[in-house]
CSV table of C-alpha atoms in Angstrom, one decimal:
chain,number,residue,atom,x,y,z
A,1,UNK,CA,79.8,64.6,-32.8
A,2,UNK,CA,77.3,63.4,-35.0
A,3,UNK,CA,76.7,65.6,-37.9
A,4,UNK,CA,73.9,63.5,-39.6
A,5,UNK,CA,71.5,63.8,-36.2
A,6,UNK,CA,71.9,67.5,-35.9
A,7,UNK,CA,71.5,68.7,-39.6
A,8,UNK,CA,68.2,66.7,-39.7
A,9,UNK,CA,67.2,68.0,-36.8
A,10,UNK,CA,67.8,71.5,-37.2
A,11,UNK,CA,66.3,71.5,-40.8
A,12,UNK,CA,63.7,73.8,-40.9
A,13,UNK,CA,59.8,72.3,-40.8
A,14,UNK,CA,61.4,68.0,-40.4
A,15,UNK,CA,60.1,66.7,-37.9
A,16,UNK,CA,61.5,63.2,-37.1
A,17,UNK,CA,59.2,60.2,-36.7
A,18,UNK,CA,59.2,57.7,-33.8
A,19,UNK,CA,59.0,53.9,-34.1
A,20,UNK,CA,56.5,52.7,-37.0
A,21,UNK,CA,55.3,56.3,-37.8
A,22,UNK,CA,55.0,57.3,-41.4
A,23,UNK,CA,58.0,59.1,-43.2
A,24,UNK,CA,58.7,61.3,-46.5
A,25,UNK,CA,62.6,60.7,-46.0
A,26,UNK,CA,65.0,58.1,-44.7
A,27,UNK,CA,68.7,58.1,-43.9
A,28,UNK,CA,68.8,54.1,-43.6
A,29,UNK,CA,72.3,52.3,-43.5
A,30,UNK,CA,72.6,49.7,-46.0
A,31,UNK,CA,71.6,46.6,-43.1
A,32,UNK,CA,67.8,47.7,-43.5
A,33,UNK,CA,67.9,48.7,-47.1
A,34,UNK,CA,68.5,44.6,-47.6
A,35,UNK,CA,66.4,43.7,-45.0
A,36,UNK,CA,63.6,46.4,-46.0
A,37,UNK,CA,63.7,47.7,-49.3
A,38,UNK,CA,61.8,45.2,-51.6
A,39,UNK,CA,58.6,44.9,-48.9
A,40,UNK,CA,58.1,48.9,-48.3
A,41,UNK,CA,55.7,50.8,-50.4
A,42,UNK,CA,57.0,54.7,-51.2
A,43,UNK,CA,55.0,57.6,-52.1
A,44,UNK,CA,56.2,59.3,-55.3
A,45,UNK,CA,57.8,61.9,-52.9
A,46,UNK,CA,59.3,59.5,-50.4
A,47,UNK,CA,63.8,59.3,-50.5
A,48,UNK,CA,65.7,57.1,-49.1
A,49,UNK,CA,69.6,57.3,-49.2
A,50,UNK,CA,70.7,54.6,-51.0
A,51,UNK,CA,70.6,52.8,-54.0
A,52,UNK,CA,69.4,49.2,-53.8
A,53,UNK,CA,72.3,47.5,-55.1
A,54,UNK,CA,74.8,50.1,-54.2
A,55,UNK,CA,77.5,47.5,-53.8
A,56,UNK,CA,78.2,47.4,-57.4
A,57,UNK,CA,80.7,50.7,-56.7
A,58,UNK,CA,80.9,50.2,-53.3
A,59,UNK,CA,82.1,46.9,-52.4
A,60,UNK,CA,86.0,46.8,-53.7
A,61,UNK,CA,85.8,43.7,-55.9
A,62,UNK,CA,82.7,44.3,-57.8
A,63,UNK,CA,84.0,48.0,-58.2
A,64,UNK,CA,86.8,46.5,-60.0
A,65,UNK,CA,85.0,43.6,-62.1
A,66,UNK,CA,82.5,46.8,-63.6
A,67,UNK,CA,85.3,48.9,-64.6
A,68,UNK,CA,87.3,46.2,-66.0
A,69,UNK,CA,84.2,45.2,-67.8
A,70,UNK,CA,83.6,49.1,-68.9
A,71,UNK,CA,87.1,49.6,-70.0
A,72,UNK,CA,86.6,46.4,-72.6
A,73,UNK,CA,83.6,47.8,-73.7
A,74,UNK,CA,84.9,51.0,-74.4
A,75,UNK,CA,88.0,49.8,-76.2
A,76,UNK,CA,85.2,47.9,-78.4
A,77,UNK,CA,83.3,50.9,-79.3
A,78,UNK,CA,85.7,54.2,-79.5
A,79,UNK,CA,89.1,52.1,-79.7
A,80,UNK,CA,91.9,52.0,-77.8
A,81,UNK,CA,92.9,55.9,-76.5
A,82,UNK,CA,89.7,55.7,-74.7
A,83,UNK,CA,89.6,52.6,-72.6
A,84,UNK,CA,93.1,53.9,-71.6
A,85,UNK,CA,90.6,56.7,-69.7
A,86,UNK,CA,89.7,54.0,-67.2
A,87,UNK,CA,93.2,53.5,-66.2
A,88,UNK,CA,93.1,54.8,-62.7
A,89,UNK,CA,92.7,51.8,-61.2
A,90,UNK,CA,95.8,49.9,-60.2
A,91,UNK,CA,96.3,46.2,-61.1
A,92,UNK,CA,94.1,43.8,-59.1
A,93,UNK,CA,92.6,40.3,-58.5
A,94,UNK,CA,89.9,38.9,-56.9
A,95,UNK,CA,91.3,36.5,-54.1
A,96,UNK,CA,90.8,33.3,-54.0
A,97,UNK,CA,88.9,33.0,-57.5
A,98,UNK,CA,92.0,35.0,-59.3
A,99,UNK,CA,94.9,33.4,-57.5
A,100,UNK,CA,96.1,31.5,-60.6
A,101,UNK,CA,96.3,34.7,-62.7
A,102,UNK,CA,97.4,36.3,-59.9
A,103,UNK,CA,100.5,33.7,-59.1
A,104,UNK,CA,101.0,34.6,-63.1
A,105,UNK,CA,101.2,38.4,-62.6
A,106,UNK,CA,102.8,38.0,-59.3
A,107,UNK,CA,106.1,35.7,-61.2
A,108,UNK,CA,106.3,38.5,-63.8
A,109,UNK,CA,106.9,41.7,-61.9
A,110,UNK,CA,109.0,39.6,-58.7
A,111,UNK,CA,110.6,42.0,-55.3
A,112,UNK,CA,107.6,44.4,-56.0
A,113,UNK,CA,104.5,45.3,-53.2
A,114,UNK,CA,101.4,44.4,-53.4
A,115,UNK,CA,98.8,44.8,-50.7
A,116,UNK,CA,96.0,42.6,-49.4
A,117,UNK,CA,92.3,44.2,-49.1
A,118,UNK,CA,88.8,42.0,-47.7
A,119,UNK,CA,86.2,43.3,-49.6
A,120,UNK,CA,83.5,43.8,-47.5
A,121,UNK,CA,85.4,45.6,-44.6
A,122,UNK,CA,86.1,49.5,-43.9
A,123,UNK,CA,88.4,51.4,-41.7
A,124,UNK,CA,91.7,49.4,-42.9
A,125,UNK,CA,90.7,46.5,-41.0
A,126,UNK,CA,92.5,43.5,-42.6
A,127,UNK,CA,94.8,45.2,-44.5
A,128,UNK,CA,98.1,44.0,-45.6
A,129,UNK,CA,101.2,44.5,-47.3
A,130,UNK,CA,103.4,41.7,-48.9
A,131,UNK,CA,106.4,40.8,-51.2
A,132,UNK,CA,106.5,36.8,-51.1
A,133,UNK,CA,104.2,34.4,-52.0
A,134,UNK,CA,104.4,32.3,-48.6
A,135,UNK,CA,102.2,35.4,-47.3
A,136,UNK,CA,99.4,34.4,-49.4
A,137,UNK,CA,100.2,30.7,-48.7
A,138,UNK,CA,99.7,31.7,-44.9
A,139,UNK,CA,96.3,33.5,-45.7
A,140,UNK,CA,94.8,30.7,-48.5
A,141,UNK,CA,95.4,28.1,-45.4
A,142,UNK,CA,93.0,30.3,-43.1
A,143,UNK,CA,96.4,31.6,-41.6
A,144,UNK,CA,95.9,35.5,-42.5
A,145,UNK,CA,94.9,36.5,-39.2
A,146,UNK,CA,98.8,36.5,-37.7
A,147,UNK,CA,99.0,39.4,-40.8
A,148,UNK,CA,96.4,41.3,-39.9
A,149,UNK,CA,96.1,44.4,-38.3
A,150,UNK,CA,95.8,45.2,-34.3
A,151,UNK,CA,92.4,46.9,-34.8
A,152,UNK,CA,91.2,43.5,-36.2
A,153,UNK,CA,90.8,42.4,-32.6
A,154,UNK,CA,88.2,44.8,-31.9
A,155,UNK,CA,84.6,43.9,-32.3
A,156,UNK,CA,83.0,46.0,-35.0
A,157,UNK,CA,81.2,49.0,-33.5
A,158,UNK,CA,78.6,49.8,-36.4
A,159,UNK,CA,75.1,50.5,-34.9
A,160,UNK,CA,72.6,52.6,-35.9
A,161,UNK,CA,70.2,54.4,-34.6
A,162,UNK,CA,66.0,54.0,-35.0
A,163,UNK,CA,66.3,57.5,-37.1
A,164,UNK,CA,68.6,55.1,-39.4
A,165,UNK,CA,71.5,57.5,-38.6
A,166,UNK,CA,75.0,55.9,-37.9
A,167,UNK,CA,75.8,56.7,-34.3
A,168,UNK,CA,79.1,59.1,-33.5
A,169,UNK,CA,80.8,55.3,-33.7
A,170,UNK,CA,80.1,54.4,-37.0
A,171,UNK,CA,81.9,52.7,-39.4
A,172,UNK,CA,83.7,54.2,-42.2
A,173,UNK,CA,81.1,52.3,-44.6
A,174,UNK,CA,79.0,49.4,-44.1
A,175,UNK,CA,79.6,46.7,-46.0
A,176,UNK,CA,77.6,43.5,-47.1
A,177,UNK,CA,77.8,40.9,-44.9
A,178,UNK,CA,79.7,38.0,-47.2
A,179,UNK,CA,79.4,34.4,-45.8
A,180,UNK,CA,83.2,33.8,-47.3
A,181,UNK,CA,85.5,36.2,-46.7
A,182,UNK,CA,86.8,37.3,-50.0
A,183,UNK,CA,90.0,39.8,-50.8
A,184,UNK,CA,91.3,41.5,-53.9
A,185,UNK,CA,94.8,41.7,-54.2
A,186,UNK,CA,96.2,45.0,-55.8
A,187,UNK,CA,99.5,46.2,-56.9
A,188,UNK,CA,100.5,49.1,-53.8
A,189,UNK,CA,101.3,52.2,-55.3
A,190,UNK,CA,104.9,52.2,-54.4
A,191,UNK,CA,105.1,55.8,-55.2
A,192,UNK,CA,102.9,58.2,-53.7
A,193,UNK,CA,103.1,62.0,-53.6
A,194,UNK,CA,104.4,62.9,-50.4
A,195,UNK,CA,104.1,66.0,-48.2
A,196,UNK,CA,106.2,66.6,-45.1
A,197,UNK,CA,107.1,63.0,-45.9
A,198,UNK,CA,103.9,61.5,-45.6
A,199,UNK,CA,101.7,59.3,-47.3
A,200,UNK,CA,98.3,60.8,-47.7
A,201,UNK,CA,94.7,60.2,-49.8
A,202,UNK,CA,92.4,62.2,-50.4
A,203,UNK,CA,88.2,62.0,-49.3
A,204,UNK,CA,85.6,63.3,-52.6
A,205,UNK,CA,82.3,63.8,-51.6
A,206,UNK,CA,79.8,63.1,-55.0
A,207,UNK,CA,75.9,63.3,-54.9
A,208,UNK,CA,74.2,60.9,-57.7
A,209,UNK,CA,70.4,61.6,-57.9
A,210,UNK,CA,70.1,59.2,-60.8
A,211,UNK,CA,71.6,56.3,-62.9
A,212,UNK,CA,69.0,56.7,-65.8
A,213,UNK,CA,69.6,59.6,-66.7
A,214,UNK,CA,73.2,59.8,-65.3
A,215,UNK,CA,72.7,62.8,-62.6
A,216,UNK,CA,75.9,63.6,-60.4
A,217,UNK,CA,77.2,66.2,-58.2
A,218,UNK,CA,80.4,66.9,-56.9
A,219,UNK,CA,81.3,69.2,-53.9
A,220,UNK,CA,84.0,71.6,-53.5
A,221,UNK,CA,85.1,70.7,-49.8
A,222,UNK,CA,86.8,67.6,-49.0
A,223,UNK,CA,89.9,66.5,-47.3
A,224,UNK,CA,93.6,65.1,-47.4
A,225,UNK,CA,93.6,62.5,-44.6
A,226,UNK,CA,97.5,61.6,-43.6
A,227,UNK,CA,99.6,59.1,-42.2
A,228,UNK,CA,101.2,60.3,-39.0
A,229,UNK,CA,104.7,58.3,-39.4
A,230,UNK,CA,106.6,59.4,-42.5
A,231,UNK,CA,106.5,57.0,-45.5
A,232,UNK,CA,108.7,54.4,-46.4
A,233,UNK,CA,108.8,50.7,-48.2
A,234,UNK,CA,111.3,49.0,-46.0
A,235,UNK,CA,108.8,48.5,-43.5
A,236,UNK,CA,105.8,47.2,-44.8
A,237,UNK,CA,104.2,45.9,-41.9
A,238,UNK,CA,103.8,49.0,-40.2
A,239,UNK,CA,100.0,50.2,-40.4
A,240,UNK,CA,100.7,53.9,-39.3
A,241,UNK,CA,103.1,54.3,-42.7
A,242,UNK,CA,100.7,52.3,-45.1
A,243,UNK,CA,97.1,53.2,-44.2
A,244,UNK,CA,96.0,56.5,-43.8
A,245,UNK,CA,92.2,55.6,-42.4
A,246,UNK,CA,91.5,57.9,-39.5
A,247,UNK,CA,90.6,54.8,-37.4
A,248,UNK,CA,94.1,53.0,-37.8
A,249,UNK,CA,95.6,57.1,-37.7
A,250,UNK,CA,94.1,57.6,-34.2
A,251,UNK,CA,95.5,54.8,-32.6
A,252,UNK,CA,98.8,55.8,-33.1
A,253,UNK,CA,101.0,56.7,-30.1
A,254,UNK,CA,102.0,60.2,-31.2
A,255,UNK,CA,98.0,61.2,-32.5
A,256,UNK,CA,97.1,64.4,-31.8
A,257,UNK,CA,93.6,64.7,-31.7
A,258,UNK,CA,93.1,68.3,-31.7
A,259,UNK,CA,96.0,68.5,-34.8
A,260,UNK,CA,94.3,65.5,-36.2
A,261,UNK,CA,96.0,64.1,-39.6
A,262,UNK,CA,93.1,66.3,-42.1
A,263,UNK,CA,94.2,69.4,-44.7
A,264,UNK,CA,91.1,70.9,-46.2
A,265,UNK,CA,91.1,70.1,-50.1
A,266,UNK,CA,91.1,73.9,-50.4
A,267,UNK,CA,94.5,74.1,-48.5
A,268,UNK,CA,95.7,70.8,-50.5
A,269,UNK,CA,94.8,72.4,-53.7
A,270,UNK,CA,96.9,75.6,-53.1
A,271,UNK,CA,99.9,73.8,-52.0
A,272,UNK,CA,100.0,71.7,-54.8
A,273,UNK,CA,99.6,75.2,-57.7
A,274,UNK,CA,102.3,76.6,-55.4
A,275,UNK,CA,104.9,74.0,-56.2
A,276,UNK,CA,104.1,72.9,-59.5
A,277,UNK,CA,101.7,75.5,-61.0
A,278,UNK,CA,98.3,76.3,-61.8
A,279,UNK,CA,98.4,74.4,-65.0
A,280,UNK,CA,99.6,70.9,-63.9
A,281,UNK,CA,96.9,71.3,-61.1
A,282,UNK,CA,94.0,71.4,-63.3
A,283,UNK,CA,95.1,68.6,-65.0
A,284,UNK,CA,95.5,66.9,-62.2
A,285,UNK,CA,91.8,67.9,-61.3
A,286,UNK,CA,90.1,67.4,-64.4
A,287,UNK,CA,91.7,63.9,-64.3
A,288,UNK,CA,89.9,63.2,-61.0
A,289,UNK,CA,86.5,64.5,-62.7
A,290,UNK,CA,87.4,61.7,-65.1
A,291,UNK,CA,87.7,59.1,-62.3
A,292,UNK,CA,84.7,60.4,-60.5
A,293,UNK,CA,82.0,60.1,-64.2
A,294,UNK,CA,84.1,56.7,-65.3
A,295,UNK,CA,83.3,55.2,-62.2
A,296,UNK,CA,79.6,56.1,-62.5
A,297,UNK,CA,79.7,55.1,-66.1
A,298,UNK,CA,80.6,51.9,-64.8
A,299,UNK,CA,78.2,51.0,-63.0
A,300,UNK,CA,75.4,53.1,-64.9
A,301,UNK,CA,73.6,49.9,-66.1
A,302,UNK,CA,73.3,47.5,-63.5
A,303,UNK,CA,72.6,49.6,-60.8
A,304,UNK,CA,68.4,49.7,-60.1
A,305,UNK,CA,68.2,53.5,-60.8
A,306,UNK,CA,65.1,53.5,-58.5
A,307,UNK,CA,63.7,57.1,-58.4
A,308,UNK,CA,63.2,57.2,-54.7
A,309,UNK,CA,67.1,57.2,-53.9
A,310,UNK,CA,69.9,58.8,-54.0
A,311,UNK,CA,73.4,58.0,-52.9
A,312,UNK,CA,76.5,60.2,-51.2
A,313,UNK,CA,79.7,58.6,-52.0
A,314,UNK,CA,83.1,59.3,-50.0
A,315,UNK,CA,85.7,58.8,-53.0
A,316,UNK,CA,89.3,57.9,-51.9
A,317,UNK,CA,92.0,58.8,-54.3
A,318,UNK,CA,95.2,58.1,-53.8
A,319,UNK,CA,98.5,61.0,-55.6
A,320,UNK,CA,101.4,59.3,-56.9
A,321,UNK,CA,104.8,61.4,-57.7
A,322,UNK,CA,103.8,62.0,-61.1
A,323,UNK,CA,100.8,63.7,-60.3
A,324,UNK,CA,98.6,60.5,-61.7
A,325,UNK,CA,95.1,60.1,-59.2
A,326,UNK,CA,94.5,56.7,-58.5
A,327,UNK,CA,91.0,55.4,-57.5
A,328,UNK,CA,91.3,53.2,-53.9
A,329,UNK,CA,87.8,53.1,-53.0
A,330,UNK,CA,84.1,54.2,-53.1
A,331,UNK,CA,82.4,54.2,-49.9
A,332,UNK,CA,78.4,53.8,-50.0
A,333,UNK,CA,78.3,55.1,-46.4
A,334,UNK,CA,81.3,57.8,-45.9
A,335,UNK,CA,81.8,58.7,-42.3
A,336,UNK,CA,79.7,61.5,-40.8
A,337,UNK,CA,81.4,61.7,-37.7
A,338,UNK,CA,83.7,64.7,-37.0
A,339,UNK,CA,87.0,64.7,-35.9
A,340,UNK,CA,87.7,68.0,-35.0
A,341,UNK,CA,85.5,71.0,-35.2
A,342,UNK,CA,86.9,72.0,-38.8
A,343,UNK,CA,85.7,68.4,-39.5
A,344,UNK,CA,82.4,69.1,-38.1
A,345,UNK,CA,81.8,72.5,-40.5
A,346,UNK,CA,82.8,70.6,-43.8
A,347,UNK,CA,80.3,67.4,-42.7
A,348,UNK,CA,77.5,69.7,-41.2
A,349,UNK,CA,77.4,72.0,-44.3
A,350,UNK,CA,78.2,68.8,-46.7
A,351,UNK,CA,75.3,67.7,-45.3
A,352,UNK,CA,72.7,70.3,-45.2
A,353,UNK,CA,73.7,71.0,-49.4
A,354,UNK,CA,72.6,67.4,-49.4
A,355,UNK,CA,69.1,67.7,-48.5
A,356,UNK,CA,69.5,71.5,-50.5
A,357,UNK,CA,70.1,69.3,-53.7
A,358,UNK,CA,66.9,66.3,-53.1
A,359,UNK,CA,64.7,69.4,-52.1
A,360,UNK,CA,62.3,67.3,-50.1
A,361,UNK,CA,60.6,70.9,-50.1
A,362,UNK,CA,60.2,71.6,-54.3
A,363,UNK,CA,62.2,74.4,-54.4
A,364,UNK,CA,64.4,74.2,-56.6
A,365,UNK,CA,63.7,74.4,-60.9
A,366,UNK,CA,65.8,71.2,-61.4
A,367,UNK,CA,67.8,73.7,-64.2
A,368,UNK,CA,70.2,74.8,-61.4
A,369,UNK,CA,74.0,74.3,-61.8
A,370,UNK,CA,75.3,75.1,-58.6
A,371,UNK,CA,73.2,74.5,-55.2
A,372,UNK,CA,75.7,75.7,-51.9
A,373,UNK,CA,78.9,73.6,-51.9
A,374,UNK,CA,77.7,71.4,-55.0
A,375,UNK,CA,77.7,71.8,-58.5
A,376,UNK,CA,76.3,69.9,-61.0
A,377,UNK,CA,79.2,67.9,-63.1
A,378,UNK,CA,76.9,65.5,-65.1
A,379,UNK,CA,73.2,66.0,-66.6
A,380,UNK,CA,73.0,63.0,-68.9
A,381,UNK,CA,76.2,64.4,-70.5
A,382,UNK,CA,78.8,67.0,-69.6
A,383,UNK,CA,78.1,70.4,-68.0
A,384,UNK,CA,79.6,73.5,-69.1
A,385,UNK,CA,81.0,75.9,-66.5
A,386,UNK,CA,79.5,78.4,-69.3
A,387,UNK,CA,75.4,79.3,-69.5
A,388,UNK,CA,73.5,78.1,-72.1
A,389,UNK,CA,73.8,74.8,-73.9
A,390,UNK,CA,77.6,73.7,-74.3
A,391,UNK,CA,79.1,73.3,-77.8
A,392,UNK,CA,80.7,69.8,-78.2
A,393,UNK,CA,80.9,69.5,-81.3
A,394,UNK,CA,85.3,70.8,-81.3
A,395,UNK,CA,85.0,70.5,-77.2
A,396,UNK,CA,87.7,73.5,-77.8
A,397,UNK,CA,86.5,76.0,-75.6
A,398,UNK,CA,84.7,73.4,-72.9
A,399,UNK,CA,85.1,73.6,-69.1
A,400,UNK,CA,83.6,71.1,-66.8
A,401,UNK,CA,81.4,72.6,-64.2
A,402,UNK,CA,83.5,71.1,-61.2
A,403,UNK,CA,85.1,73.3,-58.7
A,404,UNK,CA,86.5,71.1,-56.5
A,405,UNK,CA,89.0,72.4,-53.5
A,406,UNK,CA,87.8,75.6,-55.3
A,407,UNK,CA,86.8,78.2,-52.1
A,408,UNK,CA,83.2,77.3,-51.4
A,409,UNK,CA,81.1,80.3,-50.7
A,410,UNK,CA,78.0,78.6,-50.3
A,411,UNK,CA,76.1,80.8,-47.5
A,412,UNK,CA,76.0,83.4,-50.4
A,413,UNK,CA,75.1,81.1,-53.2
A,414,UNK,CA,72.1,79.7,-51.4
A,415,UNK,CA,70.8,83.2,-50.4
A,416,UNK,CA,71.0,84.1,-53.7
A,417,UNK,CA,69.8,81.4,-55.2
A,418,UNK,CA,66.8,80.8,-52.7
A,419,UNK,CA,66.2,84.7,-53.5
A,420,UNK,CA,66.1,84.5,-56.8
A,421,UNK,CA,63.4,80.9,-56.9
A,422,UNK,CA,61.0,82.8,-54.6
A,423,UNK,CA,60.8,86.1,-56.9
A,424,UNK,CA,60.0,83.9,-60.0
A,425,UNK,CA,57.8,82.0,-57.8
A,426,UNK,CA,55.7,85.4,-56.5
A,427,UNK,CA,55.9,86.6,-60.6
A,428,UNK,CA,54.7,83.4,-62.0
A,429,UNK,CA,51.4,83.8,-59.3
């Protein structure tokens, strides 16, 4: 079911162009932005849905290089207690330029897992777990493929469409193509939070209109995405334990496509207050609203901030026992296609707030906070859940605007809302 194809073509007045014909807005994958972006000329209203260099957050080594690189910086300038804000990442080396100070880390810490990630690829494909440093002799000799997954036989099925749209195939997130195929190594989380005995992460959806000024949105729906064999560390080569994509999931002998291996975030979030409280659940929260503008910080200056894009990212954030998020992954091109029809309503609606928020049509006053499923988190600086203009100066009574796994009435908001912009539009003429 591709979500991507229908929202654009039910949207109101869009029509969709053919071939060479002209266009105001362009759902490209990130092949033609490379191949495209520097020879086409765009009209001051033209959007396209991606930044240019993108891969600065999106690929998994240069995510890692930027916040490393942030977190120095920030230790520099406000000291200590706030680089330590950047530590949701765990421990990781870029493979094989880092081996030495991996080898180093690696004799320091020995018997514990680590895991094995190419940088360029999605969908868990080359992914693997190990203990012993022969593994990594194996893979710097070229001899990794005898670890690597069973999907990695299959050709990769990424294609796209002439309306630029991935088709119902598409991959989780298309990476650069990379001559030399490069991995980071990464300390596994050994501990995850588990529910029915599974491992699980969770999928973020969060709208950046802008680098310069920092504009980002985050929306309230999203998803736990599970393992379907229950966790444990004394198998470590079993992909159906360790990897939770939905593309390793299905493959699974006992997947159930119709149960599927998804909780809503709403569902997730209520579980969670019920067994350890409201309190330690907002915490929880607000320290994933930390990941989510960190992250974004990170990056803020060496991505182009061109004015004619805008980006959705899928984050993937990983619970461990103590209730500590972890960032795994930011995905330039999250996966539109549905799994199920629950699947279909989040992406279809995710979707449609989308194009709500870059109002191709100039509807909207650029003042509002909340547009359908999506509110605004970040204006160049915090935004308060309150009206008006937030007191910093004690941050005491300060709540972030972020509602995330927060119920999502969003049919309602955007009547009222799209009530409200056309009776100050009819009293302003």
């Amino acid at each position: 079911m591709n979500t991507l194809m229908d929202v654009l073509r039910n949207r109101p007045g869009w029509v969709e162009v053919k071939d060479e014909g002209e266009w105001d807005f362009y759902w490209c994958d990130v092949s033609w932005l490379r191949e495209n972006f520097d020879h086409t000329y765009m009209d001051e209203h033209v959007r396209i849905s991606h930044f240019r260099n993108h891969y600065e957050l999106t690929r998994k080594n240069y995510m890692v290089k930027n916040l490393k690189r942030f977190r120095k910086q920030l230790e520099r300038e406000a000291g200590k207690l706030e680089a330590a804000k950047c530590d949701f990442f765990p421990k990781t080396f870029e493979m094989p330029c880092e081996y030495h100070l991996f080898v180093e880390e690696f004799r320091k810490n020995p018997g514990i897992t680590w895991i094995m990630k190419p940088v360029a690829r999605s969908q868990g494909k080359g992914i693997f777990l190990f203990r012993r440093l022969k593994d990594i002799m194996d893979w710097r000799k070229g001899n990794a493929g005898k670890k690597l997954t069973s999907l990695e036989a299959q050709p990769a099925r990424s294609t796209a469409n002439p309306s630029g749209s991935h088709d119902a195939r598409s991959s989780d997130d298309q990476k650069e193509d990379i001559p030399v195929e490069n991995y980071v190594a990464q300390r596994y989380i050994e501990n995850p939070y588990l529910i029915g005995g599974r491992k699980f992460d969770l999928r973020v959806y969060v709208l950046v209109m802008s680098y310069i000024p920092l504009r980002a949105w985050l929306y309230r729906d999203g998803f736990a995405r599970f393992s379907n064999t229950r966790f444990t560390l004394s198998s470590i080569d079993d992909q159906y334990v360790h990897l939770t994509n939905v593309a390793v999931q299905k493959t699974s002998p006992d997947y159930h496509p119709k149960k599927g291996c998804k909780w809503m975030l709403q569902r997730f979030r209520q579980y969670l207050a019920s067994k350890h409280g409201p309190e330690a659940v907002e915490t929880l929260f607000s320290d994933m609203d930390n990941i989510f503008i960190r992250s974004l910080q990170s990056v803020q200056k060496v991505i182009i901030s061109d004015k004619h894009c805008f980006e959705l990212y899928g984050y993937d954030i990983l619970i461990d026992q103590d209730l500590k998020p972890w960032l795994l992954e930011v995905n330039a091109s999250p996966s539109l296609t549905a799994s199920s029809q629950e699947d279909y309503e989040l992406k279809t609606c995710l979707l449609e707030d989308t194009l709500h928020v870059v109002d191709m049509e100039a509807r909207l006053t650029g003042r509002e906070k909340r547009v359908g499923g999506f509110d605004l988190m970040w204006n160049d600086g915090p935004v308060s859940r309150e009206e008006g203009p937030p007191d910093l100066s004690g941050m005491g009574n300060f709540v972030t605007n972020t509602h995330l796994g927060c119920v999502n009435d969003r049919k309602k908001q955007l009547r009222q809302l799209f009530r409200s912009l056309q009776g100050q539009k009819k009293a302003s003429s």
